[in-house]
XYZ file of N, CA and C in Angstrom:
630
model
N -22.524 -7.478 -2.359
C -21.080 -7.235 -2.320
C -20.369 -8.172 -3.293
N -19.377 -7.726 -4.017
C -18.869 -8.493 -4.740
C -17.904 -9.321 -4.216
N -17.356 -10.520 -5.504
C -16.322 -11.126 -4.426
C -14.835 -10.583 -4.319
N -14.777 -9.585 -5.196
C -13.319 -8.561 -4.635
C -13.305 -7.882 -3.711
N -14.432 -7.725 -3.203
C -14.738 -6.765 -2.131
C -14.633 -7.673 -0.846
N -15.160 -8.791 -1.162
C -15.158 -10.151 -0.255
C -13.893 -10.124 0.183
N -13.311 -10.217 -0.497
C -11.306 -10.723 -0.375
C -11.008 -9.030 0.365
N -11.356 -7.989 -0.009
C -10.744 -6.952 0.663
C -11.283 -6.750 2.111
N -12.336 -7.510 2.512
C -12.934 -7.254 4.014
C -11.962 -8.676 4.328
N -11.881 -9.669 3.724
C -11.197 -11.056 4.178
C -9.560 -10.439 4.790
N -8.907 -9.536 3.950
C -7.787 -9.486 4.117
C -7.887 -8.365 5.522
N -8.497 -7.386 5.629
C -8.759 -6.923 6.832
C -8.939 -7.638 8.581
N -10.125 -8.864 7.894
C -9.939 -9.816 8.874
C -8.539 -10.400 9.419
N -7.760 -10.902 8.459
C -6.824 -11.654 8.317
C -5.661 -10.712 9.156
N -5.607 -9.675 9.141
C -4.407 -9.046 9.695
C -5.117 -8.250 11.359
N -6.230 -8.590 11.874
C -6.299 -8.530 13.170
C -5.407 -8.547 14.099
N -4.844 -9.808 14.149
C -4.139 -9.873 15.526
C -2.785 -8.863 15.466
N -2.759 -8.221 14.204
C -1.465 -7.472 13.906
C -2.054 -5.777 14.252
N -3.069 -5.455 14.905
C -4.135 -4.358 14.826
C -3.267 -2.863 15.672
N -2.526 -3.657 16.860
C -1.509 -2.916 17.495
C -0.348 -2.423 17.337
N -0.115 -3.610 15.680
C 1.493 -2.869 15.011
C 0.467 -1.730 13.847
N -0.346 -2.121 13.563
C -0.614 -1.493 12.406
C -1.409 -0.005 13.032
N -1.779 0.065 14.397
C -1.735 1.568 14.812
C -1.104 1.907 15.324
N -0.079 1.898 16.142
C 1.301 2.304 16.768
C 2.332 2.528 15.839
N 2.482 2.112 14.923
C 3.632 2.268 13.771
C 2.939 3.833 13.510
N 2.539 3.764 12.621
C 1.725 5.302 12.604
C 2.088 6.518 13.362
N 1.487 6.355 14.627
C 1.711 7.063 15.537
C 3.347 7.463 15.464
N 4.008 6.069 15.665
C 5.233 6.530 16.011
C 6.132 7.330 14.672
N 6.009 6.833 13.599
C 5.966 8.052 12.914
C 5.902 9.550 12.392
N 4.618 9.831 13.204
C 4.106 10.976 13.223
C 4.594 11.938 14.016
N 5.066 11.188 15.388
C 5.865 11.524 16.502
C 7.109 12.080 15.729
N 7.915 10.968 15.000
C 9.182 11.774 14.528
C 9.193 12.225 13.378
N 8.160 12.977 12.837
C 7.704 13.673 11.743
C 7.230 14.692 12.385
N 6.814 15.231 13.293
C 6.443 15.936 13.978
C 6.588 17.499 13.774
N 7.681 17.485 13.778
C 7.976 19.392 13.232
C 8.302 19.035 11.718
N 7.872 18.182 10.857
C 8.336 18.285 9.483
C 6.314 17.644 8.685
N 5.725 18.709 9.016
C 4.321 18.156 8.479
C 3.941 17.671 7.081
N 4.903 18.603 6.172
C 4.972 17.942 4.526
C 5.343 16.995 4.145
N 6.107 15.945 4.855
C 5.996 14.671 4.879
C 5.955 13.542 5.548
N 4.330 14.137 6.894
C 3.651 12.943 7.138
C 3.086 12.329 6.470
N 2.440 12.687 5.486
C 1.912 11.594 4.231
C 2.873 10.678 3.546
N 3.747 11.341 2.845
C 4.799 10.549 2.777
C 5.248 9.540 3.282
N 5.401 10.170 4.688
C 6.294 9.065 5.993
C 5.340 7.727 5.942
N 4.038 8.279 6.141
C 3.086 7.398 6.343
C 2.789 6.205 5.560
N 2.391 6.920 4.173
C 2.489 5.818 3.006
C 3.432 4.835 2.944
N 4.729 5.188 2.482
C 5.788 4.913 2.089
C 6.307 3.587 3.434
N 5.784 3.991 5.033
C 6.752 3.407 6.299
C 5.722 2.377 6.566
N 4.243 2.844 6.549
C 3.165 2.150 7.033
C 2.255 1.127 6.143
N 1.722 2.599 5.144
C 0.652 2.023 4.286
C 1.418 0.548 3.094
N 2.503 1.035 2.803
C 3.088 -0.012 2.024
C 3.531 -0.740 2.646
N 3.737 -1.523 4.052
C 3.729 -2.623 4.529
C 2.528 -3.199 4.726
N 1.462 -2.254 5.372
C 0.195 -3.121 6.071
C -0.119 -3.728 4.655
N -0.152 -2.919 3.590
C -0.729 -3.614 2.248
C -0.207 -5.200 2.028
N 0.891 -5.253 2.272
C 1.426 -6.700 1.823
C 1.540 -7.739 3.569
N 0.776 -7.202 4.082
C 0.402 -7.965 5.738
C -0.401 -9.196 5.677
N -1.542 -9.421 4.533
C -2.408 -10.300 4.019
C -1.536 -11.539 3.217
N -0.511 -10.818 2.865
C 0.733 -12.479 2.317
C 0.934 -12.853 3.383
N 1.355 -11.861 4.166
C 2.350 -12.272 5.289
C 1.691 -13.470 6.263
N 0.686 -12.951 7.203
C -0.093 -13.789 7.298
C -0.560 -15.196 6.360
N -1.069 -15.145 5.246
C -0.961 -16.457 4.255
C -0.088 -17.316 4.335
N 1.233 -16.703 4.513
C 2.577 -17.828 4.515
C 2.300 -18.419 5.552
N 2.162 -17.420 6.641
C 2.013 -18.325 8.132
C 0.939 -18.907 8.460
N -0.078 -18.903 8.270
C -1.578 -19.648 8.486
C -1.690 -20.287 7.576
N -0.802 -20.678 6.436
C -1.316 -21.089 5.274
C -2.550 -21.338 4.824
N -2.741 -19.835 4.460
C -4.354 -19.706 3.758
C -4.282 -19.820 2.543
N -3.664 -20.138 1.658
C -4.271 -20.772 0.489
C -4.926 -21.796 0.344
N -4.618 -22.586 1.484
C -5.347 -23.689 1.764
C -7.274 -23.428 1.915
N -7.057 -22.063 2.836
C -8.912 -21.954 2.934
C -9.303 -21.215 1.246
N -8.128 -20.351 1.232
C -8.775 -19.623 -0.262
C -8.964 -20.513 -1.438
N -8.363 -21.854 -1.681
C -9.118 -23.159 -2.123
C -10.144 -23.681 -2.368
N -11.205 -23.322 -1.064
C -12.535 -23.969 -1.209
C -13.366 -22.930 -0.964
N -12.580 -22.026 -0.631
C -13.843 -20.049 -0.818
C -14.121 -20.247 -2.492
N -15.600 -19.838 -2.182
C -16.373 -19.808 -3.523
C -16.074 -18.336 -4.356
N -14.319 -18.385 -4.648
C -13.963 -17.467 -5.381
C -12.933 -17.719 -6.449
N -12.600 -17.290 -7.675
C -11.791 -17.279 -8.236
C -10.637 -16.752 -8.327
N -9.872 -17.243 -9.006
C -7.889 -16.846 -8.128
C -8.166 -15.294 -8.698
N -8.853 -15.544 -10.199
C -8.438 -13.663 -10.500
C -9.242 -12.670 -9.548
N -10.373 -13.449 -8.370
C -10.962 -12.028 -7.883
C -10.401 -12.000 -6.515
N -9.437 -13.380 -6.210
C -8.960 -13.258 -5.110
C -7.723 -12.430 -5.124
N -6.587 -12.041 -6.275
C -6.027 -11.545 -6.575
C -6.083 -9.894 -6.701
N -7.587 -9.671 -7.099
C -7.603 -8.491 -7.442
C -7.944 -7.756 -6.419
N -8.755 -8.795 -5.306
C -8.912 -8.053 -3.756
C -8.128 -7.738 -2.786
N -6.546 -8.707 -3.125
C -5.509 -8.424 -2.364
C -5.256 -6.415 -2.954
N -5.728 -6.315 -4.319
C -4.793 -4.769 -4.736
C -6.055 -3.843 -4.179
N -7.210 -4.029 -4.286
C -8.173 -3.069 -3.613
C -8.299 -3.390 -2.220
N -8.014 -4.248 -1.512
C -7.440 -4.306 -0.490
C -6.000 -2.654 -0.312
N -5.185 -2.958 -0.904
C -4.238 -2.223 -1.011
C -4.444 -0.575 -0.892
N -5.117 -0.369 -2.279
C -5.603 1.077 -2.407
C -6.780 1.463 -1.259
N -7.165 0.786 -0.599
C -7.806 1.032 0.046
C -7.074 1.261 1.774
N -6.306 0.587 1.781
C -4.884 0.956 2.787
C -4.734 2.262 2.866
N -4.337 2.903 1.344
C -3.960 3.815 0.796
C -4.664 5.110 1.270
N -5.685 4.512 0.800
C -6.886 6.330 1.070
C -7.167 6.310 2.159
N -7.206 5.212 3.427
C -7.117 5.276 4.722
C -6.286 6.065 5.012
N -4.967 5.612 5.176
C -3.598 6.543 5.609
C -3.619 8.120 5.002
N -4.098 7.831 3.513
C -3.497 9.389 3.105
C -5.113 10.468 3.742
N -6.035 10.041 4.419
C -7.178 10.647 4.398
C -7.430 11.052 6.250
N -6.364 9.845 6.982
C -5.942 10.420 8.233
C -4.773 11.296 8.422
N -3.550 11.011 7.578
C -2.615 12.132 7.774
C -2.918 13.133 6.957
N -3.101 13.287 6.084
C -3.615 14.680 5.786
C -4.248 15.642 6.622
N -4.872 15.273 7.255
C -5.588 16.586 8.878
C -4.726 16.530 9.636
N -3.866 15.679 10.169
C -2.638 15.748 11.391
C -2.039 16.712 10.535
N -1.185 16.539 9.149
C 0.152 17.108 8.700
C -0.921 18.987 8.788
N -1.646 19.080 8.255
C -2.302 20.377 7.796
C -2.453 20.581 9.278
N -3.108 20.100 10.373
C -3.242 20.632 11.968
C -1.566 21.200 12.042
N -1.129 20.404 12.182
C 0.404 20.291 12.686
C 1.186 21.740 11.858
N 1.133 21.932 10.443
C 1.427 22.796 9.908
C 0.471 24.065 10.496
N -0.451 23.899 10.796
C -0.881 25.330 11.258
C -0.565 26.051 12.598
N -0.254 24.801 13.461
C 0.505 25.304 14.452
C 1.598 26.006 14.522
N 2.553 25.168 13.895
C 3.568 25.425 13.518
C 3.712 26.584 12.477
N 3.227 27.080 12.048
C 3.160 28.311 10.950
C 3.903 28.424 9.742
N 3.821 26.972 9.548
C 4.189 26.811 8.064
C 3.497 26.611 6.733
N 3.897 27.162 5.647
C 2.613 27.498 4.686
C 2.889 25.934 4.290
N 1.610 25.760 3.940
C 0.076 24.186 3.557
C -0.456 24.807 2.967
N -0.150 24.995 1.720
C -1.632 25.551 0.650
C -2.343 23.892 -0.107
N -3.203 24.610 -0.585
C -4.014 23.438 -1.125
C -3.038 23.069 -2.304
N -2.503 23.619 -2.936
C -1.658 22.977 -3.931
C -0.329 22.109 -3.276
N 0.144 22.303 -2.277
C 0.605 21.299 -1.839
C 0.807 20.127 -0.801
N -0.640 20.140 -0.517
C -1.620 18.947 -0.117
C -1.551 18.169 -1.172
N -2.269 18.809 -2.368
C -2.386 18.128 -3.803
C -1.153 17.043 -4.127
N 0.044 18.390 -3.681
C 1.391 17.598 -4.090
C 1.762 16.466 -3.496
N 1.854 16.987 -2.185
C 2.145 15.840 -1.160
C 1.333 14.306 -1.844
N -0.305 14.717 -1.720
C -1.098 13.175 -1.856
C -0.750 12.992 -3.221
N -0.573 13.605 -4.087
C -0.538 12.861 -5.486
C 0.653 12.458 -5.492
N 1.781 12.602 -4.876
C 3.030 12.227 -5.302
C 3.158 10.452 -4.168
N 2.626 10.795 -3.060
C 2.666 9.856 -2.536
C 1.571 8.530 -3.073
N 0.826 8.743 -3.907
C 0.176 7.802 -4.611
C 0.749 7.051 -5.624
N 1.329 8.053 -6.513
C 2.460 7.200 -7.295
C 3.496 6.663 -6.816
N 4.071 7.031 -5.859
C 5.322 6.127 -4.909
C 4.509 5.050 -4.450
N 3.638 5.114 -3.951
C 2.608 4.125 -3.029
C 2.502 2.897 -4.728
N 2.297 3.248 -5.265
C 1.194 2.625 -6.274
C 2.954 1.464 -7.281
N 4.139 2.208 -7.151
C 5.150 1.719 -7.188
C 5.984 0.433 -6.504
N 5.305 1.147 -5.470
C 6.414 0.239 -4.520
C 5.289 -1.378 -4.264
N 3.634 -0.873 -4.293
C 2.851 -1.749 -4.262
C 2.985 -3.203 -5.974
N 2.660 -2.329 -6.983
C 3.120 -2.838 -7.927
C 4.820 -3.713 -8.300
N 5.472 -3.394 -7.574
C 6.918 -4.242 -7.317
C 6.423 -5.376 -6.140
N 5.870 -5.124 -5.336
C 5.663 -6.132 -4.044
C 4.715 -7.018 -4.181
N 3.747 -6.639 -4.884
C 2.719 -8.027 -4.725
C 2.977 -8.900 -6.150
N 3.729 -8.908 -7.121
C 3.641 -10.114 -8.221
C 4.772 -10.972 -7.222
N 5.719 -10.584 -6.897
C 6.788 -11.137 -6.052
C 6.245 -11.990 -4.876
N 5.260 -11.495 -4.017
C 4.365 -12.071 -3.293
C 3.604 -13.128 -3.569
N 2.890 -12.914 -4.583
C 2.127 -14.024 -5.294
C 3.074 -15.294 -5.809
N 4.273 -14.823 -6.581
C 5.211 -15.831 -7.177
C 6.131 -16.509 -6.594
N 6.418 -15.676 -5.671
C 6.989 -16.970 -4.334
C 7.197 -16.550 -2.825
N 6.120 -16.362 -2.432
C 5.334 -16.129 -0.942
C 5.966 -15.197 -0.508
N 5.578 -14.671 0.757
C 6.333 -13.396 1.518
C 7.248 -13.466 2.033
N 7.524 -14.767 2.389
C 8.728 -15.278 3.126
C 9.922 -15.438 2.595
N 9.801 -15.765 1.095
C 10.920 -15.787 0.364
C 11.289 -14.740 -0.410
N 10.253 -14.013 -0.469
C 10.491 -12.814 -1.310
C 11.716 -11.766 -0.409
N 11.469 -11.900 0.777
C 12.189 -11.251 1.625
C 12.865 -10.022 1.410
N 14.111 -9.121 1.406
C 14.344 -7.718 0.995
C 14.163 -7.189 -0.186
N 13.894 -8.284 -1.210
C 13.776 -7.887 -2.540
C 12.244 -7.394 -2.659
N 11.283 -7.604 -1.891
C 10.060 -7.390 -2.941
C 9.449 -6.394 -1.270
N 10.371 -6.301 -0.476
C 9.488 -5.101 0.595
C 10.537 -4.052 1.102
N 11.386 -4.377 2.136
C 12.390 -2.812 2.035
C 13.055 -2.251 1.151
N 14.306 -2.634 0.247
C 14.459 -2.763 -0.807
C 13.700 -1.940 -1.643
N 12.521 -2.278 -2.045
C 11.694 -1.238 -3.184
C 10.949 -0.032 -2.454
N 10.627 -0.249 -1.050
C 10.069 0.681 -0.323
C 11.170 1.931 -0.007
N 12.749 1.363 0.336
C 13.839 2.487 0.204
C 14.404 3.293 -0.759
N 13.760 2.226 -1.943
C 14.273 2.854 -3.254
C 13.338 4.451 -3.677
N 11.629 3.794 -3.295
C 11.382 4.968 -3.633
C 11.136 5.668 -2.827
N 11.468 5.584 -1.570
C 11.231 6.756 -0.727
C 12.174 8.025 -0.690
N 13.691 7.403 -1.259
C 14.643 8.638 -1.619
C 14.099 9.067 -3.092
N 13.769 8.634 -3.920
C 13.272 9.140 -5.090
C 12.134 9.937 -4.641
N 10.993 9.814 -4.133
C 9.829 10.545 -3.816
C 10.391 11.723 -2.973
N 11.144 11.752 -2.087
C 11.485 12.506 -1.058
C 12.378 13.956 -2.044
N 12.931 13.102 -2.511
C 13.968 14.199 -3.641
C 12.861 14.723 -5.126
N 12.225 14.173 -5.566
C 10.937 14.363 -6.362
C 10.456 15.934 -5.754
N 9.811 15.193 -4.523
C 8.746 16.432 -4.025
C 9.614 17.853 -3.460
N 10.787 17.735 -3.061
C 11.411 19.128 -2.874
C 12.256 19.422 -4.037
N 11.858 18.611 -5.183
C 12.547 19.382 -6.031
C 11.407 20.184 -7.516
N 10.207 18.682 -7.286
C 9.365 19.409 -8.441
C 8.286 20.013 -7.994
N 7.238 20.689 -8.264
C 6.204 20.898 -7.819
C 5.569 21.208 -8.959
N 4.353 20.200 -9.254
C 3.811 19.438 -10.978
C 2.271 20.869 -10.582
N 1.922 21.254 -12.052
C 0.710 21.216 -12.372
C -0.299 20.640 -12.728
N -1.595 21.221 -12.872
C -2.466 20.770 -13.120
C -2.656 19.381 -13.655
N -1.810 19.313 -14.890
C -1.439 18.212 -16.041
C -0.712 16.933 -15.269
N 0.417 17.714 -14.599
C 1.529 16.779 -13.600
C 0.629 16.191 -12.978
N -0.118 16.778 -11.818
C -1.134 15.788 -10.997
C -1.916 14.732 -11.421
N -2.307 15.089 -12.550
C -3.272 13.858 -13.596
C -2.522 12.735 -13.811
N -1.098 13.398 -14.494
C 0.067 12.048 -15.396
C 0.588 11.438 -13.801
N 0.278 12.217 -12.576
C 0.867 11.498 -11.554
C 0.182 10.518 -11.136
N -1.184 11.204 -10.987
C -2.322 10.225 -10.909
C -2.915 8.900 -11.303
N -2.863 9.139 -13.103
C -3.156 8.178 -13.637
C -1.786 7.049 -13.993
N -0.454 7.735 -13.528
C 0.400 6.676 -14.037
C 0.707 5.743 -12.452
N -0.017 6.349 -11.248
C -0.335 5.169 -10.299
C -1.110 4.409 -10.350
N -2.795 4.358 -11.232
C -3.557 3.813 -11.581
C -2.691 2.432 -12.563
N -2.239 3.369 -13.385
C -1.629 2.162 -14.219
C -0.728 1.292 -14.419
N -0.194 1.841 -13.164
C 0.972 0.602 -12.441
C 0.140 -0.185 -11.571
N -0.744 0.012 -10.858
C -1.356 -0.971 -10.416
C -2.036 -2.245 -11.434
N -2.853 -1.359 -12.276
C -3.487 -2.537 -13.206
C -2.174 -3.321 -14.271
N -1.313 -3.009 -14.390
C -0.028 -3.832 -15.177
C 0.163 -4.685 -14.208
N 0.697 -4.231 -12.663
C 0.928 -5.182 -11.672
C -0.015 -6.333 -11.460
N -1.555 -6.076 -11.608
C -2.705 -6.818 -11.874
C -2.432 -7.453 -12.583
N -1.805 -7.693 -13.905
C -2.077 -8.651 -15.515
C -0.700 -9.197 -14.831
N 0.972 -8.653 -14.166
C 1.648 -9.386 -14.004
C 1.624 -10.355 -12.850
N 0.391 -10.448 -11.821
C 0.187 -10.597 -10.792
C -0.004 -12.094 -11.140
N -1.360 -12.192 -11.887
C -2.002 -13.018 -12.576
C -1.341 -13.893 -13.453
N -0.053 -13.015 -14.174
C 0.476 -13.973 -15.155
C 1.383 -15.206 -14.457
N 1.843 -14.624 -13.355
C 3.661 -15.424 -12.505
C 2.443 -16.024 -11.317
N 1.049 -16.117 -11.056
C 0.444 -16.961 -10.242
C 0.752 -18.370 -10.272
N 1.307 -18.878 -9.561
C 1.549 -20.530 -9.888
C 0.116 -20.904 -9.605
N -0.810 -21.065 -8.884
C -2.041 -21.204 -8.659
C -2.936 -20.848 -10.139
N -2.933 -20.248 -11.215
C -3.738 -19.382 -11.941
C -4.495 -20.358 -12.633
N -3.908 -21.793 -13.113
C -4.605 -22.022 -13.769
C -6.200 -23.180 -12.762
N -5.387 -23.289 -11.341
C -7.076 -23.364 -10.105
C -7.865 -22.688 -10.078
N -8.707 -22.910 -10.008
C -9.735 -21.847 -9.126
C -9.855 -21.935 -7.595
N -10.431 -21.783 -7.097
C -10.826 -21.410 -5.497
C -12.657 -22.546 -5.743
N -13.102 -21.638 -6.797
C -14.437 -22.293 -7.003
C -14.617 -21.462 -8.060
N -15.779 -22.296 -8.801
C -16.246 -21.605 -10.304
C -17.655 -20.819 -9.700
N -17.000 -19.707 -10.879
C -17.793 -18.425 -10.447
C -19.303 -18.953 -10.051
């Protein structure tokens, strides 16, 4: 296992005792999404997945774990990069459980769910996801969770949730769209990566040499 992978099971650890907000939020969601199935993914990402993602600062501020991530035999850039695959990995959790609720839920309900806008739904919510993640964690890193406060988590999470929300009932992308949607969440993450790294006050420590 590598050591990014290390940091993404670490940050899992790390948000345990939070195990009851981070499945009940969900739920309760889903509850008042309920007769509107095209955007439980949405709801989900946008209410859930983009908080639990930045839950591993949160925790840090308060346990002050930089202190242990210090003498972990890792380097700041792979501890950094496990907080974001940490992240995306949030990501395909949430979008890989609501996707069967919203599609169950829509079939009950007898509303058309074609595969093209499944497609829509998850690809659009990846680039919102991949947005609001890329605004929240250099802010995180550069001056903790605590201070970052409305600026680097509701704030960017409200911003794009009316943009995504108005996006998806207004466009509906092809083939091409899904890709440029796709890959321009990929590449807000890895920019957020190089700016993550750059505003690290820590960057020029290590944790430990490789």
């Amino acid at each position: 296992m590598t050591a990014v992978a290390r940091v993404a099971l670490l940050d899992l650890r790390t948000i345990a005792p939070y195990r009851r907000q981070v499945v009940l939020t969900p739920l309760l969601v889903m509850a008042i999404m309920v007769n509107h199935p095209e955007v439980i993914v949405p709801g989900l990402v946008l209410l859930c997945a983009s908080t639990t993602a930045g839950y591993p600062f949160m925790v840090s501020d308060r346990a002050d774990l930089e202190t242990l991530y210090a003498v972990l035999p890792l380097t700041r850039r792979s501890l950094l990069l496990g907080h974001y695959l940490w992240a995306t990995a949030v990501f395909a959790v949430t979008a890989g459980l609501g996707t069967p609720v919203a599609l169950l839920l829509a079939r009950q309900q007898h509303h058309a769910f074609s595969g093209h806008t499944v497609a829509t739904v998850v690809t659009l919510s990846w680039a919102a996801f991949a947005l609001t993640v890329s605004i929240q964690f250099p802010l995180f890193v550069r001056f903790g969770f605590t201070k970052s406060g409305l600026m680097a988590t509701t704030l960017p999470i409200s911003i794009v949730a009316v943009a995504a929300t108005r996006l998806h009932l207004r466009y509906t992308p092809d083939a091409t769209g899904f890709a440029l949607f796709a890959a321009g969440g990929a590449a807000l993450l890895a920019a957020s990566m190089v700016a993550t790294t750059a505003v690290d006050p820590r960057r020029t420590g290590r944790s430990a040499i490789d």
